[in-house]
Amino acid sequence: MGKVLVIGCGGVASVAIHKCVQNHEVFNEICIASRTKSKCDKLKEVLEKQYGNVCKITTAQVDANSVEQLVTLMKEVKPDVVLNLALPYQDLTIMDACLECRVSYVDTANYEPEDTAKFEYKWQWEYRERFEKAGITALLGSGFDPGVTGVFSAYALKHEFDEINYIDILDCNAGDHGYPFATNFNPEINIREVSAKGSYWEDGRWVETEPMEIKRVYDFPEVGPKDMYLLHHEELESLGINIPGIKRIRFFMTFGESYLRHLKCLENVGMTSIEPIEFEGKQIVPLQFLKAVLPDPASLGPRTVGKTNIGCIFQGKKDGKDKTYYLYNVCDHQECYKEVGSQAISYTTGVPAMIGAMLVMNGTWKKPGVYNIEEFDPDPFMEALNKWGLPWQESHNPALVD
Ligand code: NDP
């Protein structure tokens, strides 16, 4: 039993907090703290109505860019673990506050400076020694991708292979929300990710591609054939180091034609830029303005139908023989909405976030320092995925991506 402090109260946090309340035997106290306290209060009301008073829920206002405010909050709340579900820009300030208050830390996305669209683990890995010395754990990337994809990789290595040589991570969202253009999670983060150059890891080095340059079609189980495009993705960096014998890792995400057409047009007119411009005497960032006019991802829940299929295809060796193996999860947007009032993108991230916080908090995954998720024993996480709403499936004879 313990107390979690969740920072952020957006799409992913809402699902993670629902799951913490469902798992109230482990999380008997939850503090929800975010920039806009009214959102935390509203969620608390929904939770108490849906589940009754099964655990204690408190709310607080915090600016997670301020280490000082975070430290004051942590000293008051005294959490056993902090679950960071704000934006990637706040990772370092929250890690600083955790160090000062000696509280373990969990997040779902690696740090990215607000003014440079470049995500890398180097900033967070620099905290290793300090976390070790403080005797606290930082678990990095406990969402789906990164997150479950790293757990799948560790599981495949532990149970199916002597050596993994190739990993293809396939992220398919076949959900339809009926809008010509909307993003399924924070539009600013999403558009920064997909308009950046692509890259993959091969023979110990990065190979860079133009945005959306590499396209493949894959016939996804329970979903059907979809166009998918190679993107850079943060887990490639840590898996390239943590999976011995790896020769190549690629990440593909599906996009519909309408999404890509709109994105290209928005790019062409400068709306996806993160360079501030002067507008009517005020500095504005075009991408942040775009975010303000796009549908709020939280509003997509009731209108999104269809499924997601996210997983990893592994190729490697077992007992001297070549072997292929596919681990994946299929999640239904409407089922998620019925259960927790959110679509599957928030659901597939929020559930692993709760599981990561649970395993760190209850000591199953306690080792002082800063670790990526694949550095822990995957078995308890795999078991929890089945229990908490993201059951996984496997295939020993998958179609491969060329
Ligand atoms: P949202 O924009 O829906 O939510 C972000 C929340 O953080 C909001 O409640 C926002 O407050 C709050 N916030 C932002 N800035 C601050 C601040 N300075 N101080 C306090 N609170 C702040 O985002 P999502 O829920 O979609 O995403 C949350 C995280 O999950 C992101 O880091 C994203 O990259 C990550 N993610 C990870 C995935 C994975 O599979 N690993 C997949 C999808 C997302 P306010 O309400 O006031 O705006």
mmCIF file of C-alpha atoms in Angstrom, residues 65-319:
data_model
loop_
_atom_site.group_PDB
_atom_site.id
_atom_site.type_symbol
_atom_site.label_atom_id
_atom_site.label_comp_id
_atom_site.label_asym_id
_atom_site.label_seq_id
_atom_site.Cartn_x
_atom_site.Cartn_y
_atom_site.Cartn_z
ATOM 1 C CA ASN A 65 8.489 23.927 -14.494
ATOM 2 C CA SER A 66 9.299 25.152 -10.979
ATOM 3 C CA VAL A 67 11.491 22.860 -8.874
ATOM 4 C CA GLU A 68 10.655 25.002 -5.849
ATOM 5 C CA GLN A 69 6.883 24.512 -6.227
ATOM 6 C CA LEU A 70 7.376 20.786 -6.821
ATOM 7 C CA VAL A 71 9.544 20.400 -3.720
ATOM 8 C CA THR A 72 6.992 22.235 -1.571
ATOM 9 C CA LEU A 73 4.247 19.972 -2.923
ATOM 10 C CA MET A 74 6.260 16.780 -2.421
ATOM 11 C CA LYS A 75 7.136 17.772 1.145
ATOM 12 C CA GLU A 76 3.466 18.300 1.870
ATOM 13 C CA VAL A 77 2.133 15.177 0.115
ATOM 14 C CA LYS A 78 5.031 12.839 1.048
ATOM 15 C CA PRO A 79 4.426 10.409 -1.833
ATOM 16 C CA ASP A 80 6.060 6.987 -2.145
ATOM 17 C CA VAL A 81 6.385 7.490 -5.896
ATOM 18 C CA VAL A 82 5.930 10.361 -8.352
ATOM 19 C CA LEU A 83 4.274 9.551 -11.674
ATOM 20 C CA ASN A 84 5.125 12.253 -14.201
ATOM 21 C CA LEU A 85 2.337 12.523 -16.792
ATOM 22 C CA ALA A 86 2.829 16.180 -17.660
ATOM 23 C CA LEU A 87 4.769 17.023 -20.812
ATOM 24 C CA PRO A 88 8.318 15.898 -21.736
ATOM 25 C CA TYR A 89 9.544 19.462 -21.077
ATOM 26 C CA GLN A 90 8.988 18.977 -17.342
ATOM 27 C CA ASP A 91 10.970 15.741 -16.885
ATOM 28 C CA LEU A 92 14.134 17.351 -15.530
ATOM 29 C CA THR A 93 12.500 19.725 -13.054
ATOM 30 C CA ILE A 94 10.434 16.836 -11.678
ATOM 31 C CA MET A 95 13.543 14.633 -11.448
ATOM 32 C CA ASP A 96 15.357 17.452 -9.597
ATOM 33 C CA ALA A 97 12.520 17.739 -7.084
ATOM 34 C CA CYS A 98 12.419 13.943 -6.628
ATOM 35 C CA LEU A 99 16.146 14.002 -5.847
ATOM 36 C CA GLU A 100 15.700 16.742 -3.293
ATOM 37 C CA CYS A 101 12.797 14.918 -1.607
ATOM 38 C CA ARG A 102 14.227 11.408 -2.146
ATOM 39 C CA VAL A 103 11.178 10.029 -3.926
ATOM 40 C CA SER A 104 11.266 7.521 -6.795
ATOM 41 C CA TYR A 105 10.252 8.744 -10.238
ATOM 42 C CA VAL A 106 8.345 7.252 -13.204
ATOM 43 C CA ASP A 107 7.576 8.831 -16.595
ATOM 44 C CA THR A 108 6.377 7.901 -20.092
ATOM 45 C CA ALA A 109 8.339 10.195 -22.393
ATOM 46 C CA ASN A 110 11.936 11.360 -22.475
ATOM 47 C CA TYR A 111 13.031 14.913 -21.910
ATOM 48 C CA GLU A 112 12.848 17.277 -24.828
ATOM 49 C CA PRO A 113 13.870 20.946 -24.635
ATOM 50 C CA GLU A 114 10.866 23.100 -25.537
ATOM 51 C CA ASP A 115 12.777 25.067 -28.183
ATOM 52 C CA THR A 116 14.460 22.139 -30.014
ATOM 53 C CA ALA A 117 12.402 19.246 -31.370
ATOM 54 C CA LYS A 118 14.969 16.636 -30.446
ATOM 55 C CA PHE A 119 14.431 13.928 -27.928
ATOM 56 C CA GLU A 120 17.371 12.043 -26.499
ATOM 57 C CA TYR A 121 17.969 10.211 -23.249
ATOM 58 C CA LYS A 122 21.293 11.932 -22.571
ATOM 59 C CA TRP A 123 19.802 14.564 -20.267
ATOM 60 C CA GLN A 124 17.999 12.056 -18.074
ATOM 61 C CA TRP A 125 20.828 9.493 -18.103
ATOM 62 C CA GLU A 126 23.028 12.216 -16.584
ATOM 63 C CA TYR A 127 21.007 11.804 -13.371
ATOM 64 C CA ARG A 128 22.134 8.168 -12.889
ATOM 65 C CA GLU A 129 24.762 8.740 -10.248
ATOM 66 C CA ARG A 130 22.682 11.230 -8.281
ATOM 67 C CA PHE A 131 19.691 8.867 -8.148
ATOM 68 C CA GLU A 132 21.960 6.001 -7.153
ATOM 69 C CA LYS A 133 23.500 8.017 -4.337
ATOM 70 C CA ALA A 134 20.073 9.168 -3.141
ATOM 71 C CA GLY A 135 18.917 5.515 -3.073
ATOM 72 C CA ILE A 136 15.919 6.189 -5.321
ATOM 73 C CA THR A 137 14.766 4.715 -8.631
ATOM 74 C CA ALA A 138 13.905 6.553 -11.833
ATOM 75 C CA LEU A 139 11.985 4.380 -14.295
ATOM 76 C CA LEU A 140 12.057 6.018 -17.728
ATOM 77 C CA GLY A 141 9.456 5.426 -20.408
ATOM 78 C CA SER A 142 6.634 3.442 -18.819
ATOM 79 C CA GLY A 143 3.969 4.059 -21.470
ATOM 80 C CA PHE A 144 3.316 1.826 -24.478
ATOM 81 C CA ASP A 145 6.001 3.007 -26.862
ATOM 82 C CA PRO A 146 8.313 3.589 -25.097
ATOM 83 C CA GLY A 147 7.209 1.256 -22.358
ATOM 84 C CA VAL A 148 5.497 -1.977 -23.249
ATOM 85 C CA THR A 149 7.697 -2.230 -26.370
ATOM 86 C CA GLY A 150 10.771 -2.346 -24.071
ATOM 87 C CA VAL A 151 9.090 -4.874 -21.767
ATOM 88 C CA PHE A 152 8.188 -7.012 -24.820
ATOM 89 C CA SER A 153 11.853 -6.858 -25.923
ATOM 90 C CA ALA A 154 13.137 -7.887 -22.485
ATOM 91 C CA TYR A 155 10.542 -10.696 -22.349
ATOM 92 C CA ALA A 156 11.460 -11.990 -25.825
ATOM 93 C CA LEU A 157 15.136 -11.979 -24.884
ATOM 94 C CA LYS A 158 14.481 -13.745 -21.587
ATOM 95 C CA HIS A 159 12.091 -16.449 -22.822
ATOM 96 C CA GLU A 160 12.301 -16.848 -26.598
ATOM 97 C CA PHE A 161 15.810 -16.067 -27.856
ATOM 98 C CA ASP A 162 19.485 -16.544 -27.101
ATOM 99 C CA GLU A 163 20.133 -13.478 -29.226
ATOM 100 C CA ILE A 164 17.850 -10.872 -30.835
ATOM 101 C CA ASN A 165 19.244 -9.357 -34.041
ATOM 102 C CA TYR A 166 16.321 -7.382 -35.489
ATOM 103 C CA ILE A 167 13.376 -5.590 -33.893
ATOM 104 C CA ASP A 168 10.593 -3.862 -35.812
ATOM 105 C CA ILE A 169 8.203 -1.934 -33.582
ATOM 106 C CA LEU A 170 4.831 -1.498 -35.289
ATOM 107 C CA ASP A 171 2.363 1.047 -33.934
ATOM 108 C CA CYS A 172 -0.983 0.860 -35.682
ATOM 109 C CA ASN A 173 -3.939 3.047 -34.832
ATOM 110 C CA ALA A 174 -6.903 2.090 -36.982
ATOM 111 C CA GLY A 175 -9.265 4.290 -34.994
ATOM 112 C CA ASP A 176 -11.577 6.668 -36.822
ATOM 113 C CA HIS A 177 -12.740 9.830 -35.013
ATOM 114 C CA GLY A 178 -14.583 11.291 -37.986
ATOM 115 C CA TYR A 179 -12.581 14.565 -38.086
ATOM 116 C CA PRO A 180 -10.524 15.356 -41.207
ATOM 117 C CA PHE A 181 -7.544 16.135 -38.925
ATOM 118 C CA ALA A 182 -6.980 15.626 -35.203
ATOM 119 C CA THR A 183 -4.233 14.093 -33.102
ATOM 120 C CA ASN A 184 -4.827 11.327 -30.602
ATOM 121 C CA PHE A 185 -2.581 12.759 -27.946
ATOM 122 C CA ASN A 186 -1.128 16.170 -27.202
ATOM 123 C CA PRO A 187 -1.066 17.769 -30.718
ATOM 124 C CA GLU A 188 2.119 19.707 -30.059
ATOM 125 C CA ILE A 189 4.078 16.613 -28.996
ATOM 126 C CA ASN A 190 2.505 14.482 -31.735
ATOM 127 C CA ILE A 191 3.230 16.889 -34.583
ATOM 128 C CA ARG A 192 6.792 17.552 -33.390
ATOM 129 C CA GLU A 193 7.318 13.778 -33.481
ATOM 130 C CA VAL A 194 5.933 13.093 -36.944
ATOM 131 C CA SER A 195 7.326 16.139 -38.737
ATOM 132 C CA ALA A 196 10.875 15.385 -37.560
ATOM 133 C CA LYS A 197 13.351 13.407 -39.696
ATOM 134 C CA GLY A 198 13.047 9.644 -39.426
ATOM 135 C CA SER A 199 15.860 7.399 -38.293
ATOM 136 C CA TYR A 200 16.661 3.829 -37.379
ATOM 137 C CA TRP A 201 19.476 2.084 -35.587
ATOM 138 C CA GLU A 202 21.687 -0.197 -37.673
ATOM 139 C CA ASP A 203 25.071 -1.767 -36.915
ATOM 140 C CA GLY A 204 25.726 0.544 -33.993
ATOM 141 C CA ARG A 205 24.834 3.833 -35.692
ATOM 142 C CA TRP A 206 21.847 5.983 -36.642
ATOM 143 C CA VAL A 207 20.640 6.021 -40.251
ATOM 144 C CA GLU A 208 18.661 9.193 -40.938
ATOM 145 C CA THR A 209 15.746 9.491 -43.392
ATOM 146 C CA GLU A 210 13.565 12.353 -44.564
ATOM 147 C CA PRO A 211 10.237 12.636 -42.684
ATOM 148 C CA MET A 212 7.898 9.848 -43.903
ATOM 149 C CA GLU A 213 10.433 8.724 -46.549
ATOM 150 C CA ILE A 214 10.108 4.994 -45.831
ATOM 151 C CA LYS A 215 6.656 3.512 -46.260
ATOM 152 C CA ARG A 216 5.524 -0.098 -45.869
ATOM 153 C CA VAL A 217 2.139 -1.828 -45.818
ATOM 154 C CA TYR A 218 1.502 -4.340 -43.056
ATOM 155 C CA ASP A 219 -1.475 -6.635 -42.549
ATOM 156 C CA PHE A 220 -2.115 -6.204 -38.814
ATOM 157 C CA PRO A 221 -3.877 -8.990 -36.879
ATOM 158 C CA GLU A 222 -7.508 -8.001 -36.083
ATOM 159 C CA VAL A 223 -7.089 -4.724 -38.000
ATOM 160 C CA GLY A 224 -6.104 -5.485 -41.603
ATOM 161 C CA PRO A 225 -3.607 -3.906 -44.021
ATOM 162 C CA LYS A 226 -2.439 -0.357 -43.215
ATOM 163 C CA ASP A 227 0.162 2.065 -44.574
ATOM 164 C CA MET A 228 2.915 2.672 -42.062
ATOM 165 C CA TYR A 229 5.912 5.004 -42.066
ATOM 166 C CA LEU A 230 9.318 4.825 -40.460
ATOM 167 C CA LEU A 231 9.810 7.388 -37.661
ATOM 168 C CA HIS A 232 12.518 8.094 -35.158
ATOM 169 C CA HIS A 233 11.302 6.972 -31.748
ATOM 170 C CA GLU A 234 12.920 7.317 -28.381
ATOM 171 C CA GLU A 235 13.074 3.646 -27.368
ATOM 172 C CA LEU A 236 15.360 2.889 -30.328
ATOM 173 C CA GLU A 237 18.133 4.697 -28.449
ATOM 174 C CA SER A 238 17.919 2.659 -25.238
ATOM 175 C CA LEU A 239 17.091 -0.686 -26.890
ATOM 176 C CA GLY A 240 20.111 -0.249 -29.188
ATOM 177 C CA ILE A 241 22.239 -0.292 -26.038
ATOM 178 C CA ASN A 242 20.319 -2.669 -23.797
ATOM 179 C CA ILE A 243 19.572 -5.562 -26.182
ATOM 180 C CA PRO A 244 22.851 -7.420 -26.777
ATOM 181 C CA GLY A 245 23.485 -8.676 -30.320
ATOM 182 C CA ILE A 246 21.071 -6.215 -31.900
ATOM 183 C CA LYS A 247 21.832 -5.317 -35.525
ATOM 184 C CA ARG A 248 18.851 -3.174 -36.471
ATOM 185 C CA ILE A 249 15.815 -1.591 -34.786
ATOM 186 C CA ARG A 250 13.137 0.290 -36.669
ATOM 187 C CA PHE A 251 9.899 1.975 -35.618
ATOM 188 C CA PHE A 252 6.852 2.268 -37.875
ATOM 189 C CA MET A 253 3.602 4.112 -37.241
ATOM 190 C CA THR A 254 0.439 3.988 -39.343
ATOM 191 C CA PHE A 255 -1.050 7.184 -40.754
ATOM 192 C CA GLY A 256 -4.123 7.642 -42.884
ATOM 193 C CA GLU A 257 -4.005 9.581 -46.121
ATOM 194 C CA SER A 258 -6.157 12.433 -44.803
ATOM 195 C CA TYR A 259 -3.884 12.949 -41.798
ATOM 196 C CA LEU A 260 -0.776 13.144 -43.977
ATOM 197 C CA ARG A 261 -2.390 15.471 -46.516
ATOM 198 C CA HIS A 262 -3.427 17.903 -43.793
ATOM 199 C CA LEU A 263 -0.071 17.691 -42.063
ATOM 200 C CA LYS A 264 1.783 18.470 -45.301
ATOM 201 C CA CYS A 265 -0.427 21.463 -45.935
ATOM 202 C CA LEU A 266 -0.008 22.770 -42.359
ATOM 203 C CA GLU A 267 3.752 22.316 -42.694
ATOM 204 C CA ASN A 268 3.807 24.118 -46.036
ATOM 205 C CA VAL A 269 2.096 27.182 -44.580
ATOM 206 C CA GLY A 270 4.355 27.229 -41.508
ATOM 207 C CA MET A 271 1.760 26.179 -38.919
ATOM 208 C CA THR A 272 3.855 23.328 -37.487
ATOM 209 C CA SER A 273 6.876 25.543 -36.766
ATOM 210 C CA ILE A 274 8.161 25.833 -33.189
ATOM 211 C CA GLU A 275 9.981 29.110 -33.969
ATOM 212 C CA PRO A 276 8.159 31.973 -32.228
ATOM 213 C CA ILE A 277 6.717 34.671 -34.504
ATOM 214 C CA GLU A 278 5.367 38.115 -33.732
ATOM 215 C CA PHE A 279 1.583 38.369 -34.049
ATOM 216 C CA GLU A 280 -0.277 41.575 -33.149
ATOM 217 C CA GLY A 281 2.512 42.678 -30.842
ATOM 218 C CA LYS A 282 2.764 39.288 -29.123
ATOM 219 C CA GLN A 283 5.196 36.387 -29.567
ATOM 220 C CA ILE A 284 3.385 33.196 -30.480
ATOM 221 C CA VAL A 285 4.599 29.728 -31.460
ATOM 222 C CA PRO A 286 2.645 28.588 -34.555
ATOM 223 C CA LEU A 287 2.484 24.965 -33.380
ATOM 224 C CA GLN A 288 1.068 26.038 -30.012
ATOM 225 C CA PHE A 289 -1.537 28.148 -31.793
ATOM 226 C CA LEU A 290 -2.413 25.171 -33.995
ATOM 227 C CA LYS A 291 -2.863 23.071 -30.851
ATOM 228 C CA ALA A 292 -5.387 25.597 -29.600
ATOM 229 C CA VAL A 293 -7.571 25.286 -32.715
ATOM 230 C CA LEU A 294 -7.422 21.493 -33.094
ATOM 231 C CA PRO A 295 -9.872 19.194 -31.302
ATOM 232 C CA ASP A 296 -8.804 18.410 -27.739
ATOM 233 C CA PRO A 297 -7.602 14.759 -27.784
ATOM 234 C CA ALA A 298 -9.680 14.186 -24.643
ATOM 235 C CA SER A 299 -12.822 14.962 -26.685
ATOM 236 C CA LEU A 300 -12.110 12.186 -29.215
ATOM 237 C CA GLY A 301 -13.060 9.371 -26.849
ATOM 238 C CA PRO A 302 -16.799 9.192 -27.536
ATOM 239 C CA ARG A 303 -16.356 9.473 -31.334
ATOM 240 C CA THR A 304 -13.441 7.133 -31.981
ATOM 241 C CA VAL A 305 -14.221 3.645 -33.248
ATOM 242 C CA GLY A 306 -11.850 0.858 -34.273
ATOM 243 C CA LYS A 307 -8.763 -0.749 -32.811
ATOM 244 C CA THR A 308 -5.091 -0.203 -32.138
ATOM 245 C CA ASN A 309 -2.473 -2.895 -32.593
ATOM 246 C CA ILE A 310 0.976 -2.136 -31.172
ATOM 247 C CA GLY A 311 3.783 -4.640 -30.885
ATOM 248 C CA CYS A 312 7.255 -5.840 -31.799
ATOM 249 C CA ILE A 313 8.472 -8.349 -34.368
ATOM 250 C CA PHE A 314 11.717 -9.994 -33.314
ATOM 251 C CA GLN A 315 14.216 -11.939 -35.410
ATOM 252 C CA GLY A 316 17.139 -13.721 -33.826
ATOM 253 C CA LYS A 317 18.542 -17.062 -32.791
ATOM 254 C CA LYS A 318 17.526 -19.804 -30.397
ATOM 255 C CA ASP A 319 19.678 -22.927 -29.963
#
